[in-house]
Coordinates of C-alpha atoms and ligand atoms in Angstrom, one line a residue:
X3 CA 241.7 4.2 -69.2
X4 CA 243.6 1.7 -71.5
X5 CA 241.8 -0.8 -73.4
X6 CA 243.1 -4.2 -75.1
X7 CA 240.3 -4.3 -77.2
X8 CA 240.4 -2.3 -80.2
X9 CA 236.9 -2.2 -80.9
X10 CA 236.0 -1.3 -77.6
X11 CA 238.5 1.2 -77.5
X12 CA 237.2 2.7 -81.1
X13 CA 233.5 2.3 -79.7
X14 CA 234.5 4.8 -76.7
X15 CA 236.5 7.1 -78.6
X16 CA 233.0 7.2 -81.3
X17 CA 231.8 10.2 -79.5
X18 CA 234.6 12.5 -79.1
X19 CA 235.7 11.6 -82.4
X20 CA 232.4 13.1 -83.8
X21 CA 232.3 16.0 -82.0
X22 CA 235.4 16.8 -81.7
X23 CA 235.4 20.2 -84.4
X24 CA 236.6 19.9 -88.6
X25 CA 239.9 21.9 -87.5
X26 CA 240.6 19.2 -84.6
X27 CA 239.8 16.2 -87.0
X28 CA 242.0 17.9 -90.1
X29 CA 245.1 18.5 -87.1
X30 CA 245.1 14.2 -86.4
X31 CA 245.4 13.9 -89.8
X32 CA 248.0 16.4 -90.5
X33 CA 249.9 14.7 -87.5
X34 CA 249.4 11.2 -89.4
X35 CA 251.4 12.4 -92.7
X36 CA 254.1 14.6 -90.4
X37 CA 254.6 11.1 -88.4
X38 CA 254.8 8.7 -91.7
X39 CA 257.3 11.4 -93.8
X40 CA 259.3 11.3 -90.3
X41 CA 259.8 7.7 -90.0
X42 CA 259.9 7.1 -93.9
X43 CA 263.5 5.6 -94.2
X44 CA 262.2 2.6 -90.8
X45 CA 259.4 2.5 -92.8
X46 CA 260.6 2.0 -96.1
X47 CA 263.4 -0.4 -95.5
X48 CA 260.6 -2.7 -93.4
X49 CA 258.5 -2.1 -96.5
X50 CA 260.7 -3.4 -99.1
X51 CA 261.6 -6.8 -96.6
X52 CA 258.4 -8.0 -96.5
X53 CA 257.2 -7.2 -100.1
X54 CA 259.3 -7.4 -103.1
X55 CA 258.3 -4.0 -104.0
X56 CA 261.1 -1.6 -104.5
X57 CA 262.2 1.1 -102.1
X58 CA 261.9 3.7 -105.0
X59 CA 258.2 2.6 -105.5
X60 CA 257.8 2.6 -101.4
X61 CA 258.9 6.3 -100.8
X62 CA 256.7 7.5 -103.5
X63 CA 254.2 6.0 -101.9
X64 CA 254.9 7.1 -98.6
X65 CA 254.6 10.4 -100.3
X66 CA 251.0 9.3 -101.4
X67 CA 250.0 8.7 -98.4
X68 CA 250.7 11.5 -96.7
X69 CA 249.4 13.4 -99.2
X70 CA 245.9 11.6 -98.8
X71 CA 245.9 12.2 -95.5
X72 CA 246.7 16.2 -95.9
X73 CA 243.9 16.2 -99.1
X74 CA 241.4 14.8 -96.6
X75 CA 242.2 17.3 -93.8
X76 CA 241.4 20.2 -96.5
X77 CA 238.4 18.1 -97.3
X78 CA 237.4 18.6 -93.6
X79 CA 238.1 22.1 -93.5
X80 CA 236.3 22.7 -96.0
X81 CA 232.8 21.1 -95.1
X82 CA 231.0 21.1 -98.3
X83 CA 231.0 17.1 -97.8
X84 CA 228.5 17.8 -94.9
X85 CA 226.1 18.5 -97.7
X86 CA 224.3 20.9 -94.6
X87 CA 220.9 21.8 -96.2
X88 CA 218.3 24.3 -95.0
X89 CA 214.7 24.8 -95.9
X90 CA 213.4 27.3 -93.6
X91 CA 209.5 27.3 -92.0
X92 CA 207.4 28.0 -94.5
X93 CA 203.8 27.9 -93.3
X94 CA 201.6 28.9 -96.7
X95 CA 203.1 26.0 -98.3
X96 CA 200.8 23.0 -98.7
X97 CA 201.8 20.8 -97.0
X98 CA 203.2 23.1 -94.4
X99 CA 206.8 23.4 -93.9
X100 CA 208.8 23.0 -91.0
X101 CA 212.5 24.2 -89.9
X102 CA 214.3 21.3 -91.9
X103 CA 218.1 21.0 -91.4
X104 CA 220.2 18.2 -92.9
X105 CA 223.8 17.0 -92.2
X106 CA 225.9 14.1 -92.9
X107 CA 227.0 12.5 -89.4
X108 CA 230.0 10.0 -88.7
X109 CA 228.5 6.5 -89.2
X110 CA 230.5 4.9 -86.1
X111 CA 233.3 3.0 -85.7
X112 CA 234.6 1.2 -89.3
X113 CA 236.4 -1.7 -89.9
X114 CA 239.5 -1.5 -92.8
X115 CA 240.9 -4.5 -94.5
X116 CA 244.1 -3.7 -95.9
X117 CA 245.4 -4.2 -99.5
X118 CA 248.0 -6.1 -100.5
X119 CA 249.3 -4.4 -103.4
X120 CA 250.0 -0.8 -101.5
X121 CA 251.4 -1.2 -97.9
X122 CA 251.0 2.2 -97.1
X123 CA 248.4 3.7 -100.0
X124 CA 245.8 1.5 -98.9
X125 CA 246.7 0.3 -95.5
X126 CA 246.9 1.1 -91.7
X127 CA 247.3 4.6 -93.0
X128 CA 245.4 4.0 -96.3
X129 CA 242.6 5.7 -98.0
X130 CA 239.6 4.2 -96.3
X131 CA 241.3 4.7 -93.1
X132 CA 242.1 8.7 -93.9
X133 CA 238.1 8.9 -95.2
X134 CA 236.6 7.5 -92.1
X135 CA 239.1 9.2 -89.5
X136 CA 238.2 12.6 -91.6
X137 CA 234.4 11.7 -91.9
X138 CA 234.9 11.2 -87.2
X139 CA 234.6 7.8 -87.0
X140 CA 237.5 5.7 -85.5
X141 CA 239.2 2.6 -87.3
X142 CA 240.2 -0.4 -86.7
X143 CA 242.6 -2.0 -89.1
X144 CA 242.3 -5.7 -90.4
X145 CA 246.5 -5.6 -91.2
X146 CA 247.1 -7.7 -94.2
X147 CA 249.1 -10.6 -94.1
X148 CA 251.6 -9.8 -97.0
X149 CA 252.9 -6.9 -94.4
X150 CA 252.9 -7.6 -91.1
X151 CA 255.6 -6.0 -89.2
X152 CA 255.0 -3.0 -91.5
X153 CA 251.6 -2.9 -90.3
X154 CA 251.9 -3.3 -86.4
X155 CA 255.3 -0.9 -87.0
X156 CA 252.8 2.1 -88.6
X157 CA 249.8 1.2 -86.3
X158 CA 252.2 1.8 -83.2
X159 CA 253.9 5.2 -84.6
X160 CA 250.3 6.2 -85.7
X161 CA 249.1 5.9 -82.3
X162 CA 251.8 7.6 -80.6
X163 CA 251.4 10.7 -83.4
X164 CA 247.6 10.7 -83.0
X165 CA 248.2 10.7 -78.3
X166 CA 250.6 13.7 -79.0
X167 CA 247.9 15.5 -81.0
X168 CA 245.4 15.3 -78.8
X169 CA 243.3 12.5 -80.0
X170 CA 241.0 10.5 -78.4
X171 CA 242.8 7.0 -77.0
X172 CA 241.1 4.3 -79.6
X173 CA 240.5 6.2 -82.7
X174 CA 242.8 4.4 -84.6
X175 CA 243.3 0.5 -83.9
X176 CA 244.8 -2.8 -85.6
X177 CA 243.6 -6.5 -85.5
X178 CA 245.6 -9.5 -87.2
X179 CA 244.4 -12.8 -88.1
X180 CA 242.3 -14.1 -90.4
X181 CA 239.6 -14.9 -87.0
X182 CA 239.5 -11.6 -86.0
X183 CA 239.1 -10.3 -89.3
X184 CA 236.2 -12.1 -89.7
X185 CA 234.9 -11.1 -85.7
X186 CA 235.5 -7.6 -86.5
X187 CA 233.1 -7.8 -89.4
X188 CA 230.5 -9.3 -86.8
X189 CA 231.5 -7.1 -84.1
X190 CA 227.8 -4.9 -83.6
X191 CA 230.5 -1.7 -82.7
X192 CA 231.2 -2.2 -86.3
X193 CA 229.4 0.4 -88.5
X194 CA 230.9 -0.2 -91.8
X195 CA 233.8 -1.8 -93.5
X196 CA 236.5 -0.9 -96.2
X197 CA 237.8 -3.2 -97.9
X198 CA 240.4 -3.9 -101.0
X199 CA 241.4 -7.8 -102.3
X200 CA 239.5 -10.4 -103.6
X201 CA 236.7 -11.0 -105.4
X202 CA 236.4 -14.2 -103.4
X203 CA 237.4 -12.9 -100.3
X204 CA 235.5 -9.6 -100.5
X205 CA 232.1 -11.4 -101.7
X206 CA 232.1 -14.0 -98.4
X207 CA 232.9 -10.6 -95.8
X208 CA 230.4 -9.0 -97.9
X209 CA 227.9 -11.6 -97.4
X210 CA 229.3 -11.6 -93.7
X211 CA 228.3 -8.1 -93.4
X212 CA 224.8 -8.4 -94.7
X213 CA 224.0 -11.7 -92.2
X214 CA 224.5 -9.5 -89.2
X215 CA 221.5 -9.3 -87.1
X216 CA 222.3 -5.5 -87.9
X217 CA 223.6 -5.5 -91.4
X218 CA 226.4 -2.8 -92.2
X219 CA 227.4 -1.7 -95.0
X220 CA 230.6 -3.4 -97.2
X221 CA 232.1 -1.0 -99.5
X222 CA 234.4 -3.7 -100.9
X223 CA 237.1 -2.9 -104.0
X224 CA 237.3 -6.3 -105.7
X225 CA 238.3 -7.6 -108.9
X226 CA 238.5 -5.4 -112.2
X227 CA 240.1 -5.9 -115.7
X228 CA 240.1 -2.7 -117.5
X229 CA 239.4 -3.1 -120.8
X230 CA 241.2 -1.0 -123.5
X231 CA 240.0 -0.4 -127.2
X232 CA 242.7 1.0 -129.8
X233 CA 240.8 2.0 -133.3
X234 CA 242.3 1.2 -136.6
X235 CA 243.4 5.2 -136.4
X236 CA 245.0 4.9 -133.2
X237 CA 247.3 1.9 -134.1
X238 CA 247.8 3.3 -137.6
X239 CA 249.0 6.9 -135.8
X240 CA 250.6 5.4 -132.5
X241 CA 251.6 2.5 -132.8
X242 CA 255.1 2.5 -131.1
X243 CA 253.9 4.4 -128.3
X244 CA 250.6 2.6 -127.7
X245 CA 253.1 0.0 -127.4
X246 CA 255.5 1.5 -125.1
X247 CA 252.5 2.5 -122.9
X248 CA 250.9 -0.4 -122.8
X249 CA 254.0 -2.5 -121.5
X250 CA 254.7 -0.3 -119.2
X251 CA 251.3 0.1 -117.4
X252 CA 250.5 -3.5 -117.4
X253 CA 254.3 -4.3 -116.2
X254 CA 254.5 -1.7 -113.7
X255 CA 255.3 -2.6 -109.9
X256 CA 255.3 -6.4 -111.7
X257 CA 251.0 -5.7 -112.8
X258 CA 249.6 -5.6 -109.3
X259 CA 247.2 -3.0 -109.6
X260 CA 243.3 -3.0 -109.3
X261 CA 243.8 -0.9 -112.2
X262 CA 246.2 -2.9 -114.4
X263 CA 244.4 -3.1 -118.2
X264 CA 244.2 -6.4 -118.4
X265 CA 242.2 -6.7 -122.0
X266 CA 243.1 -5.3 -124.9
X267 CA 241.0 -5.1 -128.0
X268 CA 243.1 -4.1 -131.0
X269 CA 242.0 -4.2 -134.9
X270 CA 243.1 -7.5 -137.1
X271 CA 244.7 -5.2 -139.9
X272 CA 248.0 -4.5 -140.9
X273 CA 248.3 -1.5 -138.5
X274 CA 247.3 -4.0 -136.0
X275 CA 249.9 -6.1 -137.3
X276 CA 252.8 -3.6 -136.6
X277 CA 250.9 -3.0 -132.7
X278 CA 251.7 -6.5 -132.0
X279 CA 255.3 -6.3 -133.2
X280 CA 256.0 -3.3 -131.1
X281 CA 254.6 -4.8 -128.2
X282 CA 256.3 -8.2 -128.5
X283 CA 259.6 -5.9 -128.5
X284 CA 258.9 -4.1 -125.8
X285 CA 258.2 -6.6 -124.1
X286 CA 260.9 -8.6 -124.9
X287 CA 262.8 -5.8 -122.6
X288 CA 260.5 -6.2 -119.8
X289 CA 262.3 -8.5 -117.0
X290 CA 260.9 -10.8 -114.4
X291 CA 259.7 -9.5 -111.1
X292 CA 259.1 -11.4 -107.8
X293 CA 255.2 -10.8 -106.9
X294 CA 254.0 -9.5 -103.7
X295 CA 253.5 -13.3 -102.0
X296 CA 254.0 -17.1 -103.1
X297 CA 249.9 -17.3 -103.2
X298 CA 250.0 -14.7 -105.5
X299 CA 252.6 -16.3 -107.7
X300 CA 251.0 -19.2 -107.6
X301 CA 247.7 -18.1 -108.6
X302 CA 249.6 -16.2 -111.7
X303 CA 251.1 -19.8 -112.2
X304 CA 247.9 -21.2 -112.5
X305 CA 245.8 -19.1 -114.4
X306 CA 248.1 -18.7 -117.5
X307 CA 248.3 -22.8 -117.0
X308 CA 244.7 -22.7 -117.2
X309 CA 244.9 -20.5 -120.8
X310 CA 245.4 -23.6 -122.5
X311 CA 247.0 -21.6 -126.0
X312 CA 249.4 -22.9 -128.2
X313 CA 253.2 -21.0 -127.5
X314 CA 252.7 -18.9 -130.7
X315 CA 249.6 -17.1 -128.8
X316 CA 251.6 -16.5 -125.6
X317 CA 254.4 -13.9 -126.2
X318 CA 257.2 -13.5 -122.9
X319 CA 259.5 -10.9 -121.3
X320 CA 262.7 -11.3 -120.5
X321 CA 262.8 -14.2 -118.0
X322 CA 265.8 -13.6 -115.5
X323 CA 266.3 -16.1 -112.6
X324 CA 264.3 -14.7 -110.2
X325 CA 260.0 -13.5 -110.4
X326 CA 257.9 -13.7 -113.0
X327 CA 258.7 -12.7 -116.3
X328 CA 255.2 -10.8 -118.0
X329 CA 253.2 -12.1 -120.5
X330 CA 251.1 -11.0 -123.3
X331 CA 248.1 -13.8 -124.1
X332 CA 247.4 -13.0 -127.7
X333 CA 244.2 -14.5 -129.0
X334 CA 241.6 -13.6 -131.8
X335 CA 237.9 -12.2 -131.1
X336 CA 236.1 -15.8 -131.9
X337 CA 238.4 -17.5 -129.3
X338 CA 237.4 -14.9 -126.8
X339 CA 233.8 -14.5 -127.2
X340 CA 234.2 -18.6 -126.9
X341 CA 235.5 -18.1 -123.2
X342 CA 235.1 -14.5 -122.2
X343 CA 234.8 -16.1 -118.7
X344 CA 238.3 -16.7 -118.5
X345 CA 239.8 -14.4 -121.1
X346 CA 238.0 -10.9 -118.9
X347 CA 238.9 -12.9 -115.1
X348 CA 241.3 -10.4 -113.0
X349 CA 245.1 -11.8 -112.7
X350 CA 246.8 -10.2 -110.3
X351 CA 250.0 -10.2 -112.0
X352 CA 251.8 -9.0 -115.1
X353 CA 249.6 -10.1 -117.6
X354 CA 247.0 -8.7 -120.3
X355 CA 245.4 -10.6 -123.1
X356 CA 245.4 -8.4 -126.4
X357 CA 242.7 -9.6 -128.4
X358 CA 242.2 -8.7 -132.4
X359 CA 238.8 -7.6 -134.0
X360 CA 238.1 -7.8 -137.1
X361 CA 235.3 -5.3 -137.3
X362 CA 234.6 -2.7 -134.9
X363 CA 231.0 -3.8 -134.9
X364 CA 232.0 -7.0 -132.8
X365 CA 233.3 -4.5 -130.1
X366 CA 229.6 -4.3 -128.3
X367 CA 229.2 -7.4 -128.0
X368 CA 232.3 -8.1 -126.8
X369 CA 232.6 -5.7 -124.2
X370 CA 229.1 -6.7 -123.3
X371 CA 230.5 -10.1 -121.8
X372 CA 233.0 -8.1 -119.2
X373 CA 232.1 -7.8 -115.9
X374 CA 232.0 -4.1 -114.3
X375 CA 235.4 -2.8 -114.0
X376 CA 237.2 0.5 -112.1
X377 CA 238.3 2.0 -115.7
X378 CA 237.9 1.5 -119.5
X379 CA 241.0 2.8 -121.6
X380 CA 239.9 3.9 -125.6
X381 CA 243.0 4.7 -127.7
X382 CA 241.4 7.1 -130.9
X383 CA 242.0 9.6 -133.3
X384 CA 240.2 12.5 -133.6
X385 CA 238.8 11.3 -137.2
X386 CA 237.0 8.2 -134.8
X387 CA 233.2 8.0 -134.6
X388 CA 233.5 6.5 -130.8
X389 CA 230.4 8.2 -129.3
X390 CA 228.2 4.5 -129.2
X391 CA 231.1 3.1 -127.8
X392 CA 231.9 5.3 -125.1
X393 CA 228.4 5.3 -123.9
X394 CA 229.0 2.0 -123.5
X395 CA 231.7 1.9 -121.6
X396 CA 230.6 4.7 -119.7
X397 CA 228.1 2.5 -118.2
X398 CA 230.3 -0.1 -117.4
X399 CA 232.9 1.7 -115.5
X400 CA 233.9 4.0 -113.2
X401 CA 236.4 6.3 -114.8
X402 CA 236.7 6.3 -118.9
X403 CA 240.5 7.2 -119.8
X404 CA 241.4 8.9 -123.6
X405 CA 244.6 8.2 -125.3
X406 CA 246.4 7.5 -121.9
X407 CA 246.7 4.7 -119.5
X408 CA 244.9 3.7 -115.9
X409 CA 247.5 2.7 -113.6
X410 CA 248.2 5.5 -111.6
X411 CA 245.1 7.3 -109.5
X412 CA 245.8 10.6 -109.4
X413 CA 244.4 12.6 -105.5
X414 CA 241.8 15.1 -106.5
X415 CA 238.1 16.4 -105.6
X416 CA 236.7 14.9 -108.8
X417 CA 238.4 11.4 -108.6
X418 CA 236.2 8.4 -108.6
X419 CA 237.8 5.0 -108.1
X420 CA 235.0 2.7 -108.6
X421 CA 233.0 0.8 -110.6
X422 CA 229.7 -1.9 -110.9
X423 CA 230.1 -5.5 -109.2
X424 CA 232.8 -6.6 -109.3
X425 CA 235.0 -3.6 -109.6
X426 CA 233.1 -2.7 -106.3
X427 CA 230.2 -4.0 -104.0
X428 CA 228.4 -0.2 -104.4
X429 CA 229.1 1.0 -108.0
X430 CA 227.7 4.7 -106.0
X431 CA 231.1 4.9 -104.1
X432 CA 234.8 5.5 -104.3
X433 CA 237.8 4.9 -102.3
X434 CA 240.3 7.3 -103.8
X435 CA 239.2 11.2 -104.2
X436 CA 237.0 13.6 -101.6
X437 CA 233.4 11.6 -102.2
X438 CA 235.3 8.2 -100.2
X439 CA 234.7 10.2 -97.1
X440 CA 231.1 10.0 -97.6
X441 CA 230.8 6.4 -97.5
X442 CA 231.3 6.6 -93.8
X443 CA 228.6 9.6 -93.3
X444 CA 224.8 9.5 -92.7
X445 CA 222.2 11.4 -92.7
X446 CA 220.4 13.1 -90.2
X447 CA 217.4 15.9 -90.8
X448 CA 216.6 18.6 -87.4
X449 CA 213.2 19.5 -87.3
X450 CA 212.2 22.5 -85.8
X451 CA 215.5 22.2 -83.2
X452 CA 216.1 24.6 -81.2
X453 CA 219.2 26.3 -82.1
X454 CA 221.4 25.3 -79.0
X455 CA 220.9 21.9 -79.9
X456 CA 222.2 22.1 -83.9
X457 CA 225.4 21.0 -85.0
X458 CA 227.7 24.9 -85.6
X459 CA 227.6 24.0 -89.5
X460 CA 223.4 24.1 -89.6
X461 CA 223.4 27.0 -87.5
X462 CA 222.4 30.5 -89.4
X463 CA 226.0 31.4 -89.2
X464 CA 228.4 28.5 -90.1
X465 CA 230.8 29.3 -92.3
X466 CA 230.9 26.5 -94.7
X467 CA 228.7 25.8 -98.2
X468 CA 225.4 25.5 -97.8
X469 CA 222.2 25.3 -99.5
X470 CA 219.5 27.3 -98.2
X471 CA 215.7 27.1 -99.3
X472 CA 216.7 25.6 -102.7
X473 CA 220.0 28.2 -103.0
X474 CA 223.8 27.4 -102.6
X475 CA 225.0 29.8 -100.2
X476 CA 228.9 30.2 -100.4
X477 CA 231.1 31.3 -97.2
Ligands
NAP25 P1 242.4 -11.4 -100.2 O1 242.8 -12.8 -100.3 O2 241.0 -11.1 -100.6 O3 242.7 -10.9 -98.8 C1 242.4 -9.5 -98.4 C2 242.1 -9.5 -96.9 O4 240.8 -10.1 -96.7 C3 243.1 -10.2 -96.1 O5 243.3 -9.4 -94.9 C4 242.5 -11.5 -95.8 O6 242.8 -12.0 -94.5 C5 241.0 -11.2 -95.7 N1 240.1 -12.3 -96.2 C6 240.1 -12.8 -97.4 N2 239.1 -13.7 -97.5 C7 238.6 -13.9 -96.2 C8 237.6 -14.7 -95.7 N3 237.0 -15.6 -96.4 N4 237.4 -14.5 -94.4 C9 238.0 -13.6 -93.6 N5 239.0 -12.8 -94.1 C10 239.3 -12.9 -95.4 O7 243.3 -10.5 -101.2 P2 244.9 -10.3 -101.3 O8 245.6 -11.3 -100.4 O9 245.2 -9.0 -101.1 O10 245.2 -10.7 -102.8 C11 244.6 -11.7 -103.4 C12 244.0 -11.3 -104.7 O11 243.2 -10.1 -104.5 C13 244.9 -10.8 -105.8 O12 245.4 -11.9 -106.5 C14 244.0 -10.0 -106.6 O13 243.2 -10.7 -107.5 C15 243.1 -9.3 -105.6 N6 243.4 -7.9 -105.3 C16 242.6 -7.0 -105.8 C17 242.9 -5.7 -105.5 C18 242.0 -4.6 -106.1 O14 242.2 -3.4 -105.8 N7 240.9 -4.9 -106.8 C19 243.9 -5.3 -104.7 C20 244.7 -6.3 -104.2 C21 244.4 -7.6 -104.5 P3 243.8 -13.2 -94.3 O15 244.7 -13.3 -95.5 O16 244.4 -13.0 -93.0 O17 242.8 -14.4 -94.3

């Protein structure tokens, strides 16, 4: 039977997708990555057409994303993200005990909104689409705008890849349009969403979500600026290659990362001094670069308009004739703390505001007036007292870096890429490492069932991690 519909397909193919066993699951994926490093140079060349980005930066992210997809196939296999739990019958126990058995179950059919900034890392074939397909639950993609043909080009080699491993027709689908993005959201098949853009745009799907007569959950990846703190030590010690990093990670792929640092908090000393001067070298070196889309140039345009600094405060890179050249808004602590509102606001874009303190002791407060971000960055020396501060930022972010930059999210079991409103809409979850997959799981607890009617992984033999009456039981 052939649908038209996506979400009607992906509500039919709900089923077999969750029963269908962890090895049958971890094959579709495996077939994913095999199909996207198969097609890479199509891919690739579409890639670069529609989005500035260079084809360098495109195959390593091809490479990403099959990558993802294989890490979430071991996830799969592996099944400690069913989190199967066991408390046997235990009738001298007041209350009583019953048979309990606890697994995580596919939520249903989710809805992906695709990023911008990554047209393969965090699109058709993203992430949130690898988590969900891995957790059983089909997808439907919102394709983003900024990479159209890319997406309907991936979306159609996905689905042939995903026929020819025996899938079920549906699991993975593709809606375009601004309308349909917004009636896929509504659509009561819909059991949760991904998302990655805006803080606007994420907040009103978001709210969307939560209207339904059946609200779903919106695990939206918004707006973040990443602060960074350098001590007095650090720019003393480093100066030149705090400086060196820092151009380059707020430059890279012309700054369009969630996790660009976008303010940095240096000291107003002579060390500082010499920090500044590297940096307005380097990036004196650091050329223009055409942005992802003319909205997005634009919106650069318009917030470093919107600045409203003397020249002195706003040092440029090398300006060529095409893109935007990168900027570095230099401004002391009183003038931010006098518009923190606009000094810590996301811009997508090669920019970062480098702010000098005078005294540490201004740093709480200062960092008090930021929003939640997706990382915090501290540049120290091992003679640095930073324990107050890094409790601090700890709270306020998802993942704390040392003496090293954020850009780049490395795959791993431990990664967490998240971070309190409006880094994320649910400061509990991640999109990038194994934990994304259980965004698109929930629970469900057997009571006295009769064997033939578990799931295999709560039965008394599965083979994969579980606790049993308060003990982790290993394969
Ligand atoms: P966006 O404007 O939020 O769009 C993202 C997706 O959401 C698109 O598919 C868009 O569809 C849809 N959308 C947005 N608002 C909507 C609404 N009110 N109703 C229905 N659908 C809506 O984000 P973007 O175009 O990728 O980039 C714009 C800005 O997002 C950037 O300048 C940056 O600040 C931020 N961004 C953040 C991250 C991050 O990881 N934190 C990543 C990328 C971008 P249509 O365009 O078809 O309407």
């Amino acid at each position: 039977m052939t649908h038209r519909d996506p979400v009607a397909a992906a509500a039919d193919a709900a089923a077999p997708a969750a029963s269908a066993s962890r090895a049958r699951r971890a094959a579709w994926l495996d077939a994913l990555a095999t199909m996207l490093e198969r097609n890479r140079e199509e891919l690739v060349a579409i890639a670069a057409e529609e989005t500035h980005l260079t084809a360098a930066r495109l195959d390593g992210e091809v490479t990403r994303t099959a990558a993802q997809l294989r890490f979430f196939a071991e996830v799969v296999l592996d099944g400690s993200y069913l989190e199967a739990t066991i408390d046997t019958a235990d009738d001298t126990r007041t209350p009583p005990r019953p048979d309990l058995r606890r697994i995580l179950r596919p939520i249903g059919p989710v809805g992906v909104f695709a990023a911008s900034n990554f047209p393969f890392a965090f699109s058709v074939l993203g992430n949130d689409t690898a988590s969900a397909l891995a957790a059983g639950c089909p997808v439907v993609v919102k394709a983003h705008p900024g990479h159209p043909r890319l997406s309907r080009r991936v979306a159609e080699l996905s689905r042939l890849g995903l026929v020819e491993a025996g899938a079920p027709e549906g699991l993975l689908g593709m809606v375009q349009g601004m309308e349909e993005g917004v009636a896929l959201v509504r659509h009561p098949a819909i059991r949760a969403i991904g998302f990655t853009g805006s803080t606007t745009g994420g907040r009103a799907l978001f709210d969307l979500a939560s209207a339904r007569p059946a609200p779903i959950p919106f695990y939206g990846e918004l707006g973040s600026i990443n602060p960074v703190v350098v001590t007095e030590d650090a720019a003393r010690a480093r100066a030149e290659s705090i400086a060196t990093g820092l151009v380059g990670s707020f430059t890279r792929d012309g700054g369009q990362y969630c996790t660009k640092p976008g303010l940095v908090f240096i000291p107003d000393t002579d060390a500082g001094e010499l920090l500044l001067s590297a940096l307005s070298d380097h990036l004196a070196l650091a050329p223009s670069q055409a942005l992802l889309t003319e909205q997005m140039t634009t919106a650069f345009d318009d917030h470093l308009d919107a600045a409203d600094l003397g020249e002195d405060d706003v040092l440029r890179g090398y300006a060529t004739d095409e893109g935007t050249a990168p900027i570095i808004i230099t401004i002391d602590m009183e003038q931010f703390l006098s518009r923190p509102e606009y000094f810590a606001e996301e811009c997508f874009g090669p920019l970062t505001v480098v702010v000098r303190y005078h005294d540490r002791l201004d740093l709480p407060h200062a960092l008090e007036s930021i929003e939640g971000s997706l990382t915090a960055t501290l540049h120290m020396e091992p003679s640095d007292d930073v324990t107050a501060l890094v409790d601090q930022l700890t709270a306020r972010v998802g993942r704390v870096i040392f003496n090293g930059w954020p850009t780049g999210v490395a795959i791993a079991w431990s990664q967490h890429h998240g971070g309190p409103w409006p880094a994320t809409t649910a400061s509990v979850h991640t999109s990038v490492g194994a934990s994304a997959i259980r965004r698109f799981l929930t629970p469900t607890v057997y009571q006295d069932c009769p064997p033939r009617l578990l799931p295999p992984e709560l039965s008394d033999d599965s083979d994969i991690p579980r606790r049993i009456d308060g003990i982790l039981v290993l394969p």
